[in-house]
Amino acid sequence: MNELEQFDQRLEGLIAALSPQARKAMAVTIAKKLRTSQQQRIKRQQAPDGTPYVPRKVQPLRKKQGRVKREMFSKLRTNRYMKAKGDSNSAVVEFTGRVQRMARVHHYGLRDNISRHNQNIRYDERPLLGLSVQDIAIIDKVIVETLSK
């Protein structure tokens, strides 16, 4: 028997004793804090386990003049595309709309077309969303703060 199993059962009981509104408020707070954490990690170009992303492939020198390359996923990590939702049973951080497909391709390292006229290209795996040790600590902190009120 796990030493922490009794503690987990007690904690589940305390969370279940909260009103649905309090659970929803807690879930929304957790989702927002996780979204902020995920955005910062994506900005640092790191996977949830702390390893850096595979860098972009080097482009030929003689391409379109004046083209400025931004860092990867700079628009993808904005609040417009990365949504945080919470209800009384769950907290969710997800990509919405049309960027969801692009995020899935990069997250799992799938094949995709750049445009209609090009061939399929295999992208390197760059995990965008996931839980790290720091994220679990954030969740624990929010739960303890909510229960101590």
PDB file of N, CA, C and O in Angstrom, residues 94-146:
ATOM      1  N   GLU A  94      -5.757  24.430 -23.705  1.00  0.00           N
ATOM      2  CA  GLU A  94      -5.794  23.844 -25.049  1.00  0.00           C
ATOM      3  C   GLU A  94      -5.608  24.918 -26.104  1.00  0.00           C
ATOM      4  O   GLU A  94      -5.782  26.103 -25.836  1.00  0.00           O
ATOM      5  N   PHE A  95      -5.248  24.478 -27.287  1.00  0.00           N
ATOM      6  CA  PHE A  95      -5.202  25.360 -28.449  1.00  0.00           C
ATOM      7  C   PHE A  95      -6.563  25.305 -29.128  1.00  0.00           C
ATOM      8  O   PHE A  95      -7.188  24.253 -29.195  1.00  0.00           O
ATOM      9  N   THR A  96      -7.012  26.446 -29.629  1.00  0.00           N
ATOM     10  CA  THR A  96      -8.337  26.496 -30.233  1.00  0.00           C
ATOM     11  C   THR A  96      -8.251  26.936 -31.681  1.00  0.00           C
ATOM     12  O   THR A  96      -7.250  27.492 -32.130  1.00  0.00           O
ATOM     13  N   GLY A  97      -9.330  26.680 -32.393  1.00  0.00           N
ATOM     14  CA  GLY A  97      -9.445  27.156 -33.763  1.00  0.00           C
ATOM     15  C   GLY A  97      -8.540  26.442 -34.745  1.00  0.00           C
ATOM     16  O   GLY A  97      -8.223  25.258 -34.594  1.00  0.00           O
ATOM     17  N   ARG A  98      -8.098  27.204 -35.714  1.00  0.00           N
ATOM     18  CA  ARG A  98      -7.322  26.625 -36.813  1.00  0.00           C
ATOM     19  C   ARG A  98      -5.902  26.254 -36.411  1.00  0.00           C
ATOM     20  O   ARG A  98      -5.258  25.431 -37.061  1.00  0.00           O
ATOM     21  N   VAL A  99      -5.381  26.864 -35.351  1.00  0.00           N
ATOM     22  CA  VAL A  99      -4.008  26.569 -34.942  1.00  0.00           C
ATOM     23  C   VAL A  99      -3.889  25.220 -34.247  1.00  0.00           C
ATOM     24  O   VAL A  99      -2.785  24.718 -34.055  1.00  0.00           O
ATOM     25  N   GLN A 100      -5.019  24.641 -33.886  1.00  0.00           N
ATOM     26  CA  GLN A 100      -5.009  23.355 -33.193  1.00  0.00           C
ATOM     27  C   GLN A 100      -4.313  22.281 -34.038  1.00  0.00           C
ATOM     28  O   GLN A 100      -3.534  21.475 -33.524  1.00  0.00           O
ATOM     29  N   ARG A 101      -4.566  22.277 -35.340  1.00  0.00           N
ATOM     30  CA  ARG A 101      -3.957  21.301 -36.237  1.00  0.00           C
ATOM     31  C   ARG A 101      -2.443  21.501 -36.312  1.00  0.00           C
ATOM     32  O   ARG A 101      -1.663  20.560 -36.234  1.00  0.00           O
ATOM     33  N   MET A 102      -2.023  22.761 -36.449  1.00  0.00           N
ATOM     34  CA  MET A 102      -0.600  23.054 -36.523  1.00  0.00           C
ATOM     35  C   MET A 102       0.097  22.663 -35.221  1.00  0.00           C
ATOM     36  O   MET A 102       1.200  22.093 -35.232  1.00  0.00           O
ATOM     37  N   ALA A 103      -0.535  22.949 -34.096  1.00  0.00           N
ATOM     38  CA  ALA A 103       0.054  22.592 -32.801  1.00  0.00           C
ATOM     39  C   ALA A 103       0.184  21.082 -32.662  1.00  0.00           C
ATOM     40  O   ALA A 103       1.189  20.589 -32.147  1.00  0.00           O
ATOM     41  N   ARG A 104      -0.817  20.341 -33.133  1.00  0.00           N
ATOM     42  CA  ARG A 104      -0.770  18.885 -33.061  1.00  0.00           C
ATOM     43  C   ARG A 104       0.378  18.335 -33.914  1.00  0.00           C
ATOM     44  O   ARG A 104       1.100  17.423 -33.507  1.00  0.00           O
ATOM     45  N   VAL A 105       0.585  18.903 -35.102  1.00  0.00           N
ATOM     46  CA  VAL A 105       1.658  18.444 -35.991  1.00  0.00           C
ATOM     47  C   VAL A 105       3.013  18.639 -35.324  1.00  0.00           C
ATOM     48  O   VAL A 105       3.857  17.745 -35.331  1.00  0.00           O
ATOM     49  N   HIS A 106       3.238  19.804 -34.714  1.00  0.00           N
ATOM     50  CA  HIS A 106       4.527  20.062 -34.071  1.00  0.00           C
ATOM     51  C   HIS A 106       4.674  19.266 -32.774  1.00  0.00           C
ATOM     52  O   HIS A 106       5.770  18.799 -32.458  1.00  0.00           O
ATOM     53  N   HIS A 107       3.589  19.123 -32.025  1.00  0.00           N
ATOM     54  CA  HIS A 107       3.662  18.417 -30.741  1.00  0.00           C
ATOM     55  C   HIS A 107       4.064  16.954 -30.932  1.00  0.00           C
ATOM     56  O   HIS A 107       4.910  16.441 -30.200  1.00  0.00           O
ATOM     57  N   TYR A 108       3.457  16.293 -31.898  1.00  0.00           N
ATOM     58  CA  TYR A 108       3.718  14.867 -32.104  1.00  0.00           C
ATOM     59  C   TYR A 108       4.752  14.575 -33.194  1.00  0.00           C
ATOM     60  O   TYR A 108       5.125  13.423 -33.389  1.00  0.00           O
ATOM     61  N   GLY A 109       5.202  15.595 -33.920  1.00  0.00           N
ATOM     62  CA  GLY A 109       6.187  15.368 -34.981  1.00  0.00           C
ATOM     63  C   GLY A 109       5.589  14.657 -36.182  1.00  0.00           C
ATOM     64  O   GLY A 109       6.155  13.679 -36.667  1.00  0.00           O
ATOM     65  N   LEU A 110       4.454  15.128 -36.671  1.00  0.00           N
ATOM     66  CA  LEU A 110       3.754  14.501 -37.791  1.00  0.00           C
ATOM     67  C   LEU A 110       4.198  15.098 -39.120  1.00  0.00           C
ATOM     68  O   LEU A 110       5.023  15.990 -39.178  1.00  0.00           O
ATOM     69  N   ARG A 111       3.593  14.598 -40.199  1.00  0.00           N
ATOM     70  CA  ARG A 111       3.846  15.108 -41.542  1.00  0.00           C
ATOM     71  C   ARG A 111       2.741  16.092 -41.900  1.00  0.00           C
ATOM     72  O   ARG A 111       1.592  15.914 -41.534  1.00  0.00           O
ATOM     73  N   ASP A 112       3.103  17.144 -42.687  1.00  0.00           N
ATOM     74  CA  ASP A 112       2.115  18.147 -43.078  1.00  0.00           C
ATOM     75  C   ASP A 112       2.586  18.850 -44.341  1.00  0.00           C
ATOM     76  O   ASP A 112       3.772  18.867 -44.650  1.00  0.00           O
ATOM     77  N   ASN A 113       1.629  19.439 -45.060  1.00  0.00           N
ATOM     78  CA  ASN A 113       1.934  20.243 -46.238  1.00  0.00           C
ATOM     79  C   ASN A 113       2.214  21.678 -45.820  1.00  0.00           C
ATOM     80  O   ASN A 113       1.488  22.237 -44.991  1.00  0.00           O
ATOM     81  N   ILE A 114       3.236  22.284 -46.424  1.00  0.00           N
ATOM     82  CA  ILE A 114       3.485  23.701 -46.194  1.00  0.00           C
ATOM     83  C   ILE A 114       2.480  24.510 -47.006  1.00  0.00           C
ATOM     84  O   ILE A 114       1.905  25.469 -46.529  1.00  0.00           O
ATOM     85  N   SER A 115       2.269  24.108 -48.233  1.00  0.00           N
ATOM     86  CA  SER A 115       1.255  24.719 -49.089  1.00  0.00           C
ATOM     87  C   SER A 115       0.689  23.628 -49.996  1.00  0.00           C
ATOM     88  O   SER A 115       1.158  22.491 -49.986  1.00  0.00           O
ATOM     89  N   ARG A 116      -0.286  23.993 -50.791  1.00  0.00           N
ATOM     90  CA  ARG A 116      -0.922  23.005 -51.671  1.00  0.00           C
ATOM     91  C   ARG A 116       0.043  22.388 -52.675  1.00  0.00           C
ATOM     92  O   ARG A 116      -0.080  21.234 -53.038  1.00  0.00           O
ATOM     93  N   HIS A 117       0.984  23.169 -53.132  1.00  0.00           N
ATOM     94  CA  HIS A 117       1.849  22.724 -54.232  1.00  0.00           C
ATOM     95  C   HIS A 117       3.122  22.020 -53.763  1.00  0.00           C
ATOM     96  O   HIS A 117       3.866  21.505 -54.579  1.00  0.00           O
ATOM     97  N   ASN A 118       3.367  22.013 -52.473  1.00  0.00           N
ATOM     98  CA  ASN A 118       4.574  21.365 -51.957  1.00  0.00           C
ATOM     99  C   ASN A 118       4.273  19.953 -51.481  1.00  0.00           C
ATOM    100  O   ASN A 118       3.131  19.590 -51.245  1.00  0.00           O
ATOM    101  N   GLN A 119       5.320  19.190 -51.318  1.00  0.00           N
ATOM    102  CA  GLN A 119       5.165  17.835 -50.822  1.00  0.00           C
ATOM    103  C   GLN A 119       5.043  17.839 -49.294  1.00  0.00           C
ATOM    104  O   GLN A 119       5.280  18.855 -48.658  1.00  0.00           O
ATOM    105  N   ASN A 120       4.687  16.701 -48.754  1.00  0.00           N
ATOM    106  CA  ASN A 120       4.600  16.570 -47.298  1.00  0.00           C
ATOM    107  C   ASN A 120       5.978  16.700 -46.676  1.00  0.00           C
ATOM    108  O   ASN A 120       6.961  16.180 -47.203  1.00  0.00           O
ATOM    109  N   ILE A 121       6.032  17.363 -45.545  1.00  0.00           N
ATOM    110  CA  ILE A 121       7.286  17.515 -44.814  1.00  0.00           C
ATOM    111  C   ILE A 121       7.074  16.979 -43.412  1.00  0.00           C
ATOM    112  O   ILE A 121       6.052  17.230 -42.785  1.00  0.00           O
ATOM    113  N   ARG A 122       8.044  16.244 -42.937  1.00  0.00           N
ATOM    114  CA  ARG A 122       7.970  15.713 -41.568  1.00  0.00           C
ATOM    115  C   ARG A 122       8.590  16.742 -40.619  1.00  0.00           C
ATOM    116  O   ARG A 122       9.727  17.156 -40.795  1.00  0.00           O
ATOM    117  N   TYR A 123       7.822  17.124 -39.608  1.00  0.00           N
ATOM    118  CA  TYR A 123       8.287  18.082 -38.617  1.00  0.00           C
ATOM    119  C   TYR A 123       8.912  17.345 -37.444  1.00  0.00           C
ATOM    120  O   TYR A 123       8.505  16.231 -37.109  1.00  0.00           O
ATOM    121  N   ASP A 124       9.887  17.980 -36.808  1.00  0.00           N
ATOM    122  CA  ASP A 124      10.484  17.408 -35.607  1.00  0.00           C
ATOM    123  C   ASP A 124       9.492  17.520 -34.455  1.00  0.00           C
ATOM    124  O   ASP A 124       8.674  18.437 -34.413  1.00  0.00           O
ATOM    125  N   GLU A 125       9.600  16.598 -33.528  1.00  0.00           N
ATOM    126  CA  GLU A 125       8.698  16.600 -32.378  1.00  0.00           C
ATOM    127  C   GLU A 125       9.118  17.705 -31.416  1.00  0.00           C
ATOM    128  O   GLU A 125      10.252  17.757 -30.944  1.00  0.00           O
ATOM    129  N   ARG A 126       8.183  18.618 -31.152  1.00  0.00           N
ATOM    130  CA  ARG A 126       8.397  19.714 -30.205  1.00  0.00           C
ATOM    131  C   ARG A 126       7.185  19.779 -29.278  1.00  0.00           C
ATOM    132  O   ARG A 126       6.215  20.462 -29.575  1.00  0.00           O
ATOM    133  N   PRO A 127       7.222  19.071 -28.155  1.00  0.00           N
ATOM    134  CA  PRO A 127       6.054  19.035 -27.259  1.00  0.00           C
ATOM    135  C   PRO A 127       5.699  20.429 -26.756  1.00  0.00           C
ATOM    136  O   PRO A 127       6.524  21.113 -26.159  1.00  0.00           O
ATOM    137  N   LEU A 128       4.475  20.856 -27.020  1.00  0.00           N
ATOM    138  CA  LEU A 128       4.037  22.196 -26.643  1.00  0.00           C
ATOM    139  C   LEU A 128       3.364  22.208 -25.276  1.00  0.00           C
ATOM    140  O   LEU A 128       3.619  23.085 -24.463  1.00  0.00           O
ATOM    141  N   LEU A 129       2.478  21.266 -25.018  1.00  0.00           N
ATOM    142  CA  LEU A 129       1.760  21.222 -23.752  1.00  0.00           C
ATOM    143  C   LEU A 129       2.140  19.972 -22.980  1.00  0.00           C
ATOM    144  O   LEU A 129       2.355  18.918 -23.559  1.00  0.00           O
ATOM    145  N   GLY A 130       2.204  20.103 -21.688  1.00  0.00           N
ATOM    146  CA  GLY A 130       2.513  18.965 -20.834  1.00  0.00           C
ATOM    147  C   GLY A 130       2.782  19.449 -19.422  1.00  0.00           C
ATOM    148  O   GLY A 130       2.991  20.641 -19.185  1.00  0.00           O
ATOM    149  N   LEU A 131       2.760  18.542 -18.485  1.00  0.00           N
ATOM    150  CA  LEU A 131       2.978  18.894 -17.085  1.00  0.00           C
ATOM    151  C   LEU A 131       4.430  18.645 -16.698  1.00  0.00           C
ATOM    152  O   LEU A 131       4.961  17.561 -16.914  1.00  0.00           O
ATOM    153  N   SER A 132       5.030  19.651 -16.104  1.00  0.00           N
ATOM    154  CA  SER A 132       6.376  19.513 -15.560  1.00  0.00           C
ATOM    155  C   SER A 132       6.271  19.448 -14.037  1.00  0.00           C
ATOM    156  O   SER A 132       5.198  19.575 -13.460  1.00  0.00           O
ATOM    157  N   VAL A 133       7.389  19.278 -13.384  1.00  0.00           N
ATOM    158  CA  VAL A 133       7.417  19.226 -11.927  1.00  0.00           C
ATOM    159  C   VAL A 133       6.953  20.568 -11.351  1.00  0.00           C
ATOM    160  O   VAL A 133       6.218  20.616 -10.362  1.00  0.00           O
ATOM    161  N   GLN A 134       7.347  21.668 -11.997  1.00  0.00           N
ATOM    162  CA  GLN A 134       6.941  22.993 -11.533  1.00  0.00           C
ATOM    163  C   GLN A 134       5.429  23.182 -11.678  1.00  0.00           C
ATOM    164  O   GLN A 134       4.794  23.819 -10.823  1.00  0.00           O
ATOM    165  N   ASP A 135       4.838  22.643 -12.741  1.00  0.00           N
ATOM    166  CA  ASP A 135       3.396  22.753 -12.940  1.00  0.00           C
ATOM    167  C   ASP A 135       2.630  22.007 -11.845  1.00  0.00           C
ATOM    168  O   ASP A 135       1.611  22.487 -11.353  1.00  0.00           O
ATOM    169  N   ILE A 136       3.124  20.844 -11.471  1.00  0.00           N
ATOM    170  CA  ILE A 136       2.475  20.074 -10.402  1.00  0.00           C
ATOM    171  C   ILE A 136       2.577  20.834  -9.079  1.00  0.00           C
ATOM    172  O   ILE A 136       1.628  20.864  -8.293  1.00  0.00           O
ATOM    173  N   ALA A 137       3.708  21.514  -8.864  1.00  0.00           N
ATOM    174  CA  ALA A 137       3.855  22.328  -7.654  1.00  0.00           C
ATOM    175  C   ALA A 137       2.873  23.499  -7.666  1.00  0.00           C
ATOM    176  O   ALA A 137       2.311  23.856  -6.617  1.00  0.00           O
ATOM    177  N   ILE A 138       2.644  24.089  -8.828  1.00  0.00           N
ATOM    178  CA  ILE A 138       1.666  25.182  -8.957  1.00  0.00           C
ATOM    179  C   ILE A 138       0.269  24.675  -8.610  1.00  0.00           C
ATOM    180  O   ILE A 138      -0.477  25.330  -7.875  1.00  0.00           O
ATOM    181  N   ILE A 139      -0.087  23.508  -9.125  1.00  0.00           N
ATOM    182  CA  ILE A 139      -1.402  22.928  -8.843  1.00  0.00           C
ATOM    183  C   ILE A 139      -1.560  22.662  -7.343  1.00  0.00           C
ATOM    184  O   ILE A 139      -2.585  23.007  -6.745  1.00  0.00           O
ATOM    185  N   ASP A 140      -0.530  22.076  -6.731  1.00  0.00           N
ATOM    186  CA  ASP A 140      -0.581  21.806  -5.294  1.00  0.00           C
ATOM    187  C   ASP A 140      -0.765  23.090  -4.493  1.00  0.00           C
ATOM    188  O   ASP A 140      -1.546  23.138  -3.542  1.00  0.00           O
ATOM    189  N   LYS A 141      -0.041  24.128  -4.879  1.00  0.00           N
ATOM    190  CA  LYS A 141      -0.115  25.404  -4.168  1.00  0.00           C
ATOM    191  C   LYS A 141      -1.520  25.998  -4.238  1.00  0.00           C
ATOM    192  O   LYS A 141      -2.061  26.469  -3.234  1.00  0.00           O
ATOM    193  N   VAL A 142      -2.145  25.965  -5.424  1.00  0.00           N
ATOM    194  CA  VAL A 142      -3.491  26.515  -5.587  1.00  0.00           C
ATOM    195  C   VAL A 142      -4.498  25.709  -4.757  1.00  0.00           C
ATOM    196  O   VAL A 142      -5.386  26.281  -4.111  1.00  0.00           O
ATOM    197  N   ILE A 143      -4.355  24.398  -4.743  1.00  0.00           N
ATOM    198  CA  ILE A 143      -5.273  23.557  -3.967  1.00  0.00           C
ATOM    199  C   ILE A 143      -5.138  23.854  -2.479  1.00  0.00           C
ATOM    200  O   ILE A 143      -6.152  24.025  -1.781  1.00  0.00           O
ATOM    201  N   VAL A 144      -3.927  23.970  -1.999  1.00  0.00           N
ATOM    202  CA  VAL A 144      -3.708  24.263  -0.580  1.00  0.00           C
ATOM    203  C   VAL A 144      -4.261  25.637  -0.227  1.00  0.00           C
ATOM    204  O   VAL A 144      -4.916  25.812   0.807  1.00  0.00           O
ATOM    205  N   GLU A 145      -4.040  26.634  -1.101  1.00  0.00           N
ATOM    206  CA  GLU A 145      -4.564  27.984  -0.840  1.00  0.00           C
ATOM    207  C   GLU A 145      -6.096  27.968  -0.814  1.00  0.00           C
ATOM    208  O   GLU A 145      -6.703  28.641   0.015  1.00  0.00           O
ATOM    209  N   THR A 146      -6.694  27.219  -1.730  1.00  0.00           N
ATOM    210  CA  THR A 146      -8.167  27.161  -1.773  1.00  0.00           C
ATOM    211  C   THR A 146      -8.733  26.477  -0.535  1.00  0.00           C
ATOM    212  O   THR A 146      -9.720  26.927   0.038  1.00  0.00           O
TER     213      THR A 146
END
